[in-house]
Amino acid sequence: QQSGRRYNLFLKRRLRIDKRHQSKDSIFFRDGVRRIDFVLSYVDDLNKEWEKKLERRKEFESNLQKAGLELETEDKKESEDGKIYFVKIHAPWEVLITYAEVLNIKVPIRENDIPSTVENPLDCMLAPLRLPEKVMHPEPDYFTAPFSKDKQELYLIHDESTFFSPSMRNRIVNYILTRCPYGTEEGKKKFGIKRLLNNGTYSAAYPLHDCQYWKKANDPNCDNERYTLYMEWARFLRFYKEQPLDLIRKYYGEKIGIYFAWLGFYTEMLFLAAVVGLLCFLYGLFTMDENMSSKEICDPAIGGEIIMCPLCDRECEYWRLNTTCMSSEYSHLFDNVATLFFAIFMGIWVTLFLEFWKRRQARLKYEWDLVDFEEEQQQLQLRPEYEAKCTQKKKNPVTQEMEPYLPVTSQAVRFCISGTTVLFWVSLIIASMIAVIVYRLAVYAAFASLMENTQGLQPIRGLLTPQLATSVTASCLNFVIIMILNFLYERIAIWITDMEIPRTHMEYENRLTMKMFLFQFVNYYSSCFYVAFFKGKFVGYPGAYTYMFNRWRNEECDPAGCLIELTTQLTIVMAGKQIWGNIQEAIVPWICNWWGRRKARNNPENLYSRWEQDHDLQTFGALGLFYEYLEMVIQFGFITLFVASFPLAPLLALMNNILEIRVDSWKLTTQYRRPVAAKAHSIGVWQEILNGMAILSVVTNAFIVAFTSDMIPRLVYYYAYSENEDSPMSGYINNSLSVFQISDFPDRNKPKENPEDLVICRYRDYRYPPDHERRYLHSMQFWHILAAKLAFIIIMEHVVFIVKFFVAWMIPDVPADVKAKIKREKYLTQKILHEYELEKLKERLCQGDKRATEKEFIATEGRMELSRAM
């Protein structure tokens, strides 16, 4: 008995010695041969559900082994904190080839012999932006075909251990994990690692990174792809370099690869929009001194002599127009002729962006073997949750097999609950926006009274008008409400989408995307729509003002227009969202991982293993990319829907995206566990959302130029009402302000004091004066301007839409050379497969196989000839 104890102690010490020899970068089992494809971890709590969890784990791991996977468990004594068990999973060759056929994974059959495209003459100029060829193209280009166990001789299998890349291996193992049963509870069959994670049986499930990101692995056979990605891609100092998309796809899978390809392409296209927007802004800056409207407002002899009607009831006083001098000068930065040009330009730019992205996406589909992916995706991505929750079955008319389905009545009830919930939350956003409007109306009088009576504000009174002070504080309040509602609705949207039980992963993502986007659209853009299209449009006139809820007087625009307030609103919400988003994406994960990095520094390599290091990182969930897309699409809305009010929006977006690419790559490479590789042939439903926003942007920008800016009234005055040929715009301010007789004020509106015994005051509108027979009714100039605005909207929309559709028609979705390559590859692949079948038939004929008849041989040869002819 004593010798037995000594032997056990010897084995334990030997195990520790072996672990010391194994580097913490090791991604192999203890034998140093079998690669770790996945890791499960759990904590053995001695609570009331301990036995049930233990039973689930035993059953689950037993079924994994029956499926052919090999497991190796690290005892909690070997972990750094002494509490966590790690189950390492290896998929042997037999399992890989079985599920590669099930998942229809494409593998190499011959090196690509199609010559590459002609070199770009600008390549020498772009050399500083390029990455080394080995980083950009880590693998040779091959012709590929779906894997088949019966045709293994056909494929380029040089080494079984490296034939399937780590991302393919973890995708296969994840497929098994999500479908492996672990017992029956409450009369229902339970399966899938997701349920085991949710009920606490396991604490984590993840594939391993191949090395530490800051240094290469000691193993000479390791590709060190994580290290390469960090050095060449994830550091901000590489912001000017191109992205290694093929390496990203190889390491993280096509789904993440296509996101970074889209983000990079979007950022490149933003460069052109940012340059044009900056030029339009500079035009406004350099022509500021030539703006006749602001000159007249600032002139003491003109603006200083014009007395304006009070901006609120009773408390506010009469004021002189030249107090808004500085704000009128700044409004010219964004409200000028270049605004119209930029609005039209952005309508065409967005079409070019979407059409050129389709071409880029088509090229990636060919290069990444995703051309025939759509059908297989629909077949393979049946959600385990759907299979588990749908107990009823019916025969599939296509496959003639029994499969789970959700009854129509159950679907209808779930959709009604879902639709009602979404409608309630959208109504909640609208209610919060109305609350912000009420805030604006309620505090406006307070700001006006405060600024009028406080001598300390005298130095900044010209810049900080009551309108601007109200707009800035309301925008900040609105941004805080947006963030709070966002936080709450994200959880509600996931809950109601889970409740609908979508059939496939794609269906799940599409439904969640539409819910989240609808909410975010209303949440982020409602305040901008209010300022652009409602504020100052329903004010009434002195003596007959309109009131919200019969209590709060509606807001007026600044005499220089509402565009500067829309610019303020857009800047605060857009910039605030980008800053907050980067804080969430970079700083929060860094703080969460800070403790884990301390442990990594304080412990020697033999005590802090690769699986423990990755366990301490954050989880990049199934919806990780969804939030990235959502953030960028909301930004896309800001730079397209309201760009006429803020030409610098594309520049802000460009600077943010340059940072965003590096922040996303940094956090994915250094702060998160390695995500399970997933396939995607496009950006999915986001493409349709972008197309819809592109069409809507033409309409919104036409309305902004017509109704929010002062461009159309100025043009009408210039061509129809100006009386000074030498200076056609002189007199415009006086012409745009109507006259009101102070004695006509009702007691509700009349200011408490009139120290200067004023007789008349002016207000922004086109109405007849008090001595006219149609006093205070809209003048003919008002209707001329309205007709010009409507005509402008119709003309601008038609011109931009015609150009958009013409450009879309001119640019084919798939480049001609890619079409040719796809046809060539299909032909060569078929030829290779047919030749392989012919060789097999010849062998069988030579061996005297009776089943290999001469007719079969002739038919196979005929099929090859037909393929060549086609």
Tab-separated table of C-alpha atoms in Angstrom, residues 595-820:
chain	number	residue	atom	x	y	z
A	595	TRP	CA	-6.414	41.785	-13.434
A	596	GLY	CA	-5.840	38.896	-15.796
A	597	ARG	CA	-2.776	40.577	-17.270
A	598	ARG	CA	-1.401	41.129	-13.775
A	599	LYS	CA	-1.635	37.406	-13.155
A	600	ALA	CA	0.123	36.708	-16.432
A	601	ARG	CA	2.996	38.993	-15.435
A	602	ASN	CA	3.335	37.691	-11.897
A	603	ASN	CA	3.305	33.968	-12.688
A	604	PRO	CA	5.983	31.947	-14.470
A	605	GLU	CA	5.145	30.276	-17.769
A	606	ASN	CA	4.702	26.823	-16.285
A	607	LEU	CA	1.870	27.986	-14.005
A	608	TYR	CA	-0.201	30.174	-16.320
A	609	SER	CA	-1.140	28.105	-19.336
A	610	ARG	CA	-2.463	29.164	-22.727
A	611	TRP	CA	-6.047	28.040	-21.878
A	612	GLU	CA	-5.955	29.950	-18.581
A	613	GLN	CA	-4.735	33.124	-20.275
A	614	ASP	CA	-7.552	32.936	-22.835
A	615	HIS	CA	-10.071	32.093	-20.110
A	616	ASP	CA	-9.282	35.413	-18.405
A	617	LEU	CA	-10.058	37.382	-21.584
A	618	GLN	CA	-13.473	38.811	-22.505
A	619	THR	CA	-15.971	36.860	-24.609
A	620	PHE	CA	-16.657	38.054	-28.150
A	621	GLY	CA	-20.294	36.947	-28.211
A	622	ALA	CA	-22.440	35.812	-31.117
A	623	LEU	CA	-23.729	39.398	-31.406
A	624	GLY	CA	-20.274	41.023	-31.225
A	625	LEU	CA	-20.215	41.886	-34.940
A	626	PHE	CA	-23.870	42.900	-34.880
A	627	TYR	CA	-23.081	45.842	-32.570
A	628	GLU	CA	-20.106	46.848	-34.730
A	629	TYR	CA	-22.270	46.956	-37.861
A	630	LEU	CA	-25.030	48.805	-36.017
A	631	GLU	CA	-22.597	51.482	-34.821
A	632	MET	CA	-21.264	52.071	-38.331
A	633	VAL	CA	-24.697	52.070	-40.018
A	634	ILE	CA	-25.994	54.665	-37.527
A	635	GLN	CA	-22.919	56.769	-38.335
A	636	PHE	CA	-23.644	56.271	-42.053
A	637	GLY	CA	-27.092	57.767	-41.398
A	638	PHE	CA	-25.593	60.855	-39.773
A	639	ILE	CA	-23.288	61.553	-42.727
A	640	THR	CA	-25.982	60.990	-45.367
A	641	LEU	CA	-29.394	61.961	-43.951
A	642	PHE	CA	-28.328	65.362	-42.546
A	643	VAL	CA	-25.082	66.065	-44.368
A	644	ALA	CA	-26.460	69.248	-45.978
A	645	SER	CA	-26.399	70.862	-42.529
A	646	PHE	CA	-22.857	69.783	-41.614
A	647	PRO	CA	-20.303	69.279	-44.433
A	648	LEU	CA	-17.651	68.313	-41.867
A	649	ALA	CA	-19.619	65.189	-40.815
A	650	PRO	CA	-17.749	62.901	-43.302
A	651	LEU	CA	-14.419	64.241	-41.966
A	652	LEU	CA	-15.439	63.425	-38.382
A	653	ALA	CA	-16.584	59.983	-39.519
A	654	LEU	CA	-13.294	59.411	-41.385
A	655	MET	CA	-11.183	60.252	-38.326
A	656	ASN	CA	-13.397	58.065	-36.153
A	657	ASN	CA	-13.211	55.126	-38.568
A	658	ILE	CA	-9.425	55.252	-38.853
A	659	LEU	CA	-9.417	54.899	-35.075
A	660	GLU	CA	-12.311	52.395	-35.132
A	661	ILE	CA	-10.472	49.915	-37.370
A	662	ARG	CA	-7.464	49.861	-35.046
A	663	VAL	CA	-9.591	49.793	-31.864
A	664	ASP	CA	-11.679	46.884	-33.185
A	665	SER	CA	-8.590	44.985	-34.326
A	666	TRP	CA	-6.740	45.701	-31.073
A	667	LYS	CA	-9.572	44.540	-28.830
A	668	LEU	CA	-10.233	41.452	-30.977
A	669	THR	CA	-6.554	40.469	-30.994
A	670	THR	CA	-5.593	41.351	-27.421
A	671	GLN	CA	-8.686	41.679	-25.217
A	672	TYR	CA	-11.055	38.954	-26.414
A	673	ARG	CA	-11.004	35.191	-26.622
A	674	ARG	CA	-10.680	33.853	-30.120
A	675	PRO	CA	-14.180	33.802	-31.672
A	676	VAL	CA	-15.510	30.644	-33.289
A	677	ALA	CA	-14.963	30.923	-37.050
A	678	ALA	CA	-18.168	31.524	-39.012
A	679	LYS	CA	-18.937	31.907	-42.708
A	680	ALA	CA	-20.695	34.835	-44.375
A	681	HIS	CA	-20.824	35.726	-48.065
A	682	SER	CA	-21.977	39.333	-47.585
A	683	ILE	CA	-22.824	41.941	-44.956
A	684	GLY	CA	-26.351	40.508	-44.988
A	685	VAL	CA	-29.448	42.566	-44.286
A	686	TRP	CA	-27.259	45.624	-43.592
A	687	GLN	CA	-26.899	46.016	-47.388
A	688	GLU	CA	-30.654	46.550	-47.755
A	689	ILE	CA	-30.681	48.986	-44.812
A	690	LEU	CA	-27.874	51.017	-46.416
A	691	ASN	CA	-29.761	51.081	-49.733
A	692	GLY	CA	-32.892	52.346	-47.972
A	693	MET	CA	-30.950	55.057	-46.141
A	694	ALA	CA	-29.283	56.127	-49.402
A	695	ILE	CA	-32.700	56.752	-50.997
A	696	LEU	CA	-34.066	58.485	-47.880
A	697	SER	CA	-30.981	60.733	-47.694
A	698	VAL	CA	-31.827	62.353	-51.041
A	699	VAL	CA	-35.270	63.326	-49.722
A	700	THR	CA	-34.057	64.587	-46.318
A	701	ASN	CA	-31.242	66.681	-47.788
A	702	ALA	CA	-33.588	68.219	-50.375
A	703	PHE	CA	-35.971	69.219	-47.567
A	704	ILE	CA	-33.117	70.536	-45.405
A	705	VAL	CA	-31.832	72.779	-48.200
A	706	ALA	CA	-35.394	73.927	-49.025
A	707	PHE	CA	-36.998	74.366	-45.595
A	708	THR	CA	-34.220	74.512	-42.979
A	709	SER	CA	-31.605	76.627	-44.723
A	710	ASP	CA	-32.199	80.173	-45.985
A	711	MET	CA	-30.947	79.451	-49.493
A	712	ILE	CA	-34.309	79.436	-51.318
A	713	PRO	CA	-35.639	82.662	-49.692
A	714	ARG	CA	-32.358	84.377	-50.578
A	715	LEU	CA	-32.531	83.174	-54.202
A	716	VAL	CA	-36.159	84.314	-54.537
A	717	TYR	CA	-35.220	87.737	-53.153
A	718	TYR	CA	-32.160	87.906	-55.453
A	719	TYR	CA	-34.105	87.193	-58.650
A	720	ALA	CA	-37.581	88.623	-57.897
A	721	TYR	CA	-37.585	91.222	-55.123
A	722	SER	CA	-34.161	92.901	-55.069
A	723	GLU	CA	-34.225	96.608	-55.964
A	724	ASN	CA	-30.481	97.324	-55.875
A	725	GLU	CA	-28.729	96.236	-59.049
A	726	ASP	CA	-25.264	97.007	-57.701
A	727	SER	CA	-25.761	94.918	-54.549
A	728	PRO	CA	-28.711	92.561	-55.166
A	729	MET	CA	-28.679	91.053	-51.660
A	730	SER	CA	-28.732	94.338	-49.754
A	731	GLY	CA	-32.038	94.847	-48.006
A	732	TYR	CA	-32.681	91.098	-47.688
A	733	ILE	CA	-32.822	91.108	-43.859
A	734	ASN	CA	-35.324	93.963	-43.764
A	735	ASN	CA	-37.377	92.197	-46.437
A	736	SER	CA	-37.421	88.879	-44.504
A	737	LEU	CA	-38.786	90.462	-41.294
A	738	SER	CA	-42.438	91.371	-40.941
A	739	VAL	CA	-43.837	94.283	-38.895
A	740	PHE	CA	-46.084	93.943	-35.825
A	741	GLN	CA	-47.868	96.751	-33.998
A	742	ILE	CA	-47.132	96.454	-30.264
A	743	SER	CA	-50.589	97.708	-29.292
A	744	ASP	CA	-52.051	94.567	-30.898
A	745	PHE	CA	-50.348	92.312	-28.312
A	746	PRO	CA	-52.888	90.444	-26.121
A	747	ASP	CA	-52.198	90.530	-22.376
A	748	ARG	CA	-50.938	86.928	-22.450
A	749	ASN	CA	-48.032	87.819	-24.782
A	750	LYS	CA	-47.343	91.460	-23.961
A	751	PRO	CA	-44.010	92.109	-22.177
A	752	LYS	CA	-44.250	93.543	-18.677
A	753	GLU	CA	-42.111	96.530	-19.592
A	754	ASN	CA	-41.644	98.808	-22.615
A	755	PRO	CA	-39.124	101.406	-21.354
A	756	GLU	CA	-38.456	102.892	-24.796
A	757	ASP	CA	-42.169	103.287	-25.631
A	758	LEU	CA	-41.729	101.260	-28.815
A	759	VAL	CA	-44.581	101.243	-31.319
A	760	ILE	CA	-43.596	98.350	-33.601
A	761	CYS	CA	-41.390	95.253	-33.448
A	762	ARG	CA	-40.217	92.834	-36.139
A	763	TYR	CA	-40.518	89.051	-36.437
A	764	ARG	CA	-39.251	86.440	-38.875
A	765	ASP	CA	-42.008	85.736	-41.412
A	766	TYR	CA	-43.554	86.983	-44.650
A	767	ARG	CA	-46.809	88.656	-43.594
A	768	TYR	CA	-48.608	91.887	-44.464
A	769	PRO	CA	-48.004	94.924	-42.143
A	770	PRO	CA	-50.655	96.158	-39.677
A	771	ASP	CA	-51.782	98.992	-41.988
A	772	HIS	CA	-52.577	96.603	-44.861
A	773	GLU	CA	-56.130	95.495	-45.538
A	774	ARG	CA	-54.984	91.847	-45.149
A	775	ARG	CA	-53.003	92.575	-41.986
A	776	TYR	CA	-50.886	89.746	-40.585
A	777	LEU	CA	-51.895	87.296	-43.334
A	778	HIS	CA	-49.211	85.647	-45.460
A	779	SER	CA	-47.961	87.908	-48.228
A	780	MET	CA	-47.553	86.927	-51.866
A	781	GLN	CA	-43.781	86.611	-51.339
A	782	PHE	CA	-44.450	83.801	-48.833
A	783	TRP	CA	-46.315	81.806	-51.485
A	784	HIS	CA	-43.622	82.527	-54.084
A	785	ILE	CA	-40.974	81.185	-51.690
A	786	LEU	CA	-43.091	78.123	-50.818
A	787	ALA	CA	-43.589	77.366	-54.524
A	788	ALA	CA	-39.842	77.758	-55.115
A	789	LYS	CA	-39.079	75.390	-52.220
A	790	LEU	CA	-41.428	72.697	-53.525
A	791	ALA	CA	-40.107	73.116	-57.075
A	792	PHE	CA	-36.543	72.840	-55.784
A	793	ILE	CA	-37.332	69.610	-53.888
A	794	ILE	CA	-38.940	68.015	-56.949
A	795	ILE	CA	-36.114	69.084	-59.295
A	796	MET	CA	-33.286	68.109	-56.916
A	797	GLU	CA	-34.812	64.719	-56.105
A	798	HIS	CA	-35.396	63.871	-59.755
A	799	VAL	CA	-31.942	65.003	-60.847
A	800	VAL	CA	-30.172	63.087	-58.080
A	801	PHE	CA	-32.328	59.949	-58.493
A	802	ILE	CA	-31.785	59.906	-62.266
A	803	VAL	CA	-28.012	60.243	-61.790
A	804	LYS	CA	-28.079	57.596	-59.016
A	805	PHE	CA	-29.946	55.033	-61.086
A	806	PHE	CA	-27.835	55.768	-64.163
A	807	VAL	CA	-24.629	55.271	-62.147
A	808	ALA	CA	-26.021	52.052	-60.606
A	809	TRP	CA	-26.931	50.784	-64.092
A	810	MET	CA	-23.529	51.699	-65.523
A	811	ILE	CA	-21.537	49.893	-62.824
A	812	PRO	CA	-21.965	46.081	-62.932
A	813	ASP	CA	-22.244	44.360	-59.539
A	814	VAL	CA	-19.642	41.723	-60.446
A	815	PRO	CA	-16.399	42.770	-62.231
A	816	ALA	CA	-15.913	41.168	-65.649
A	817	ASP	CA	-12.604	39.532	-64.662
A	818	VAL	CA	-14.228	37.961	-61.582
A	819	LYS	CA	-17.076	36.557	-63.708
A	820	ALA	CA	-14.505	35.037	-66.047
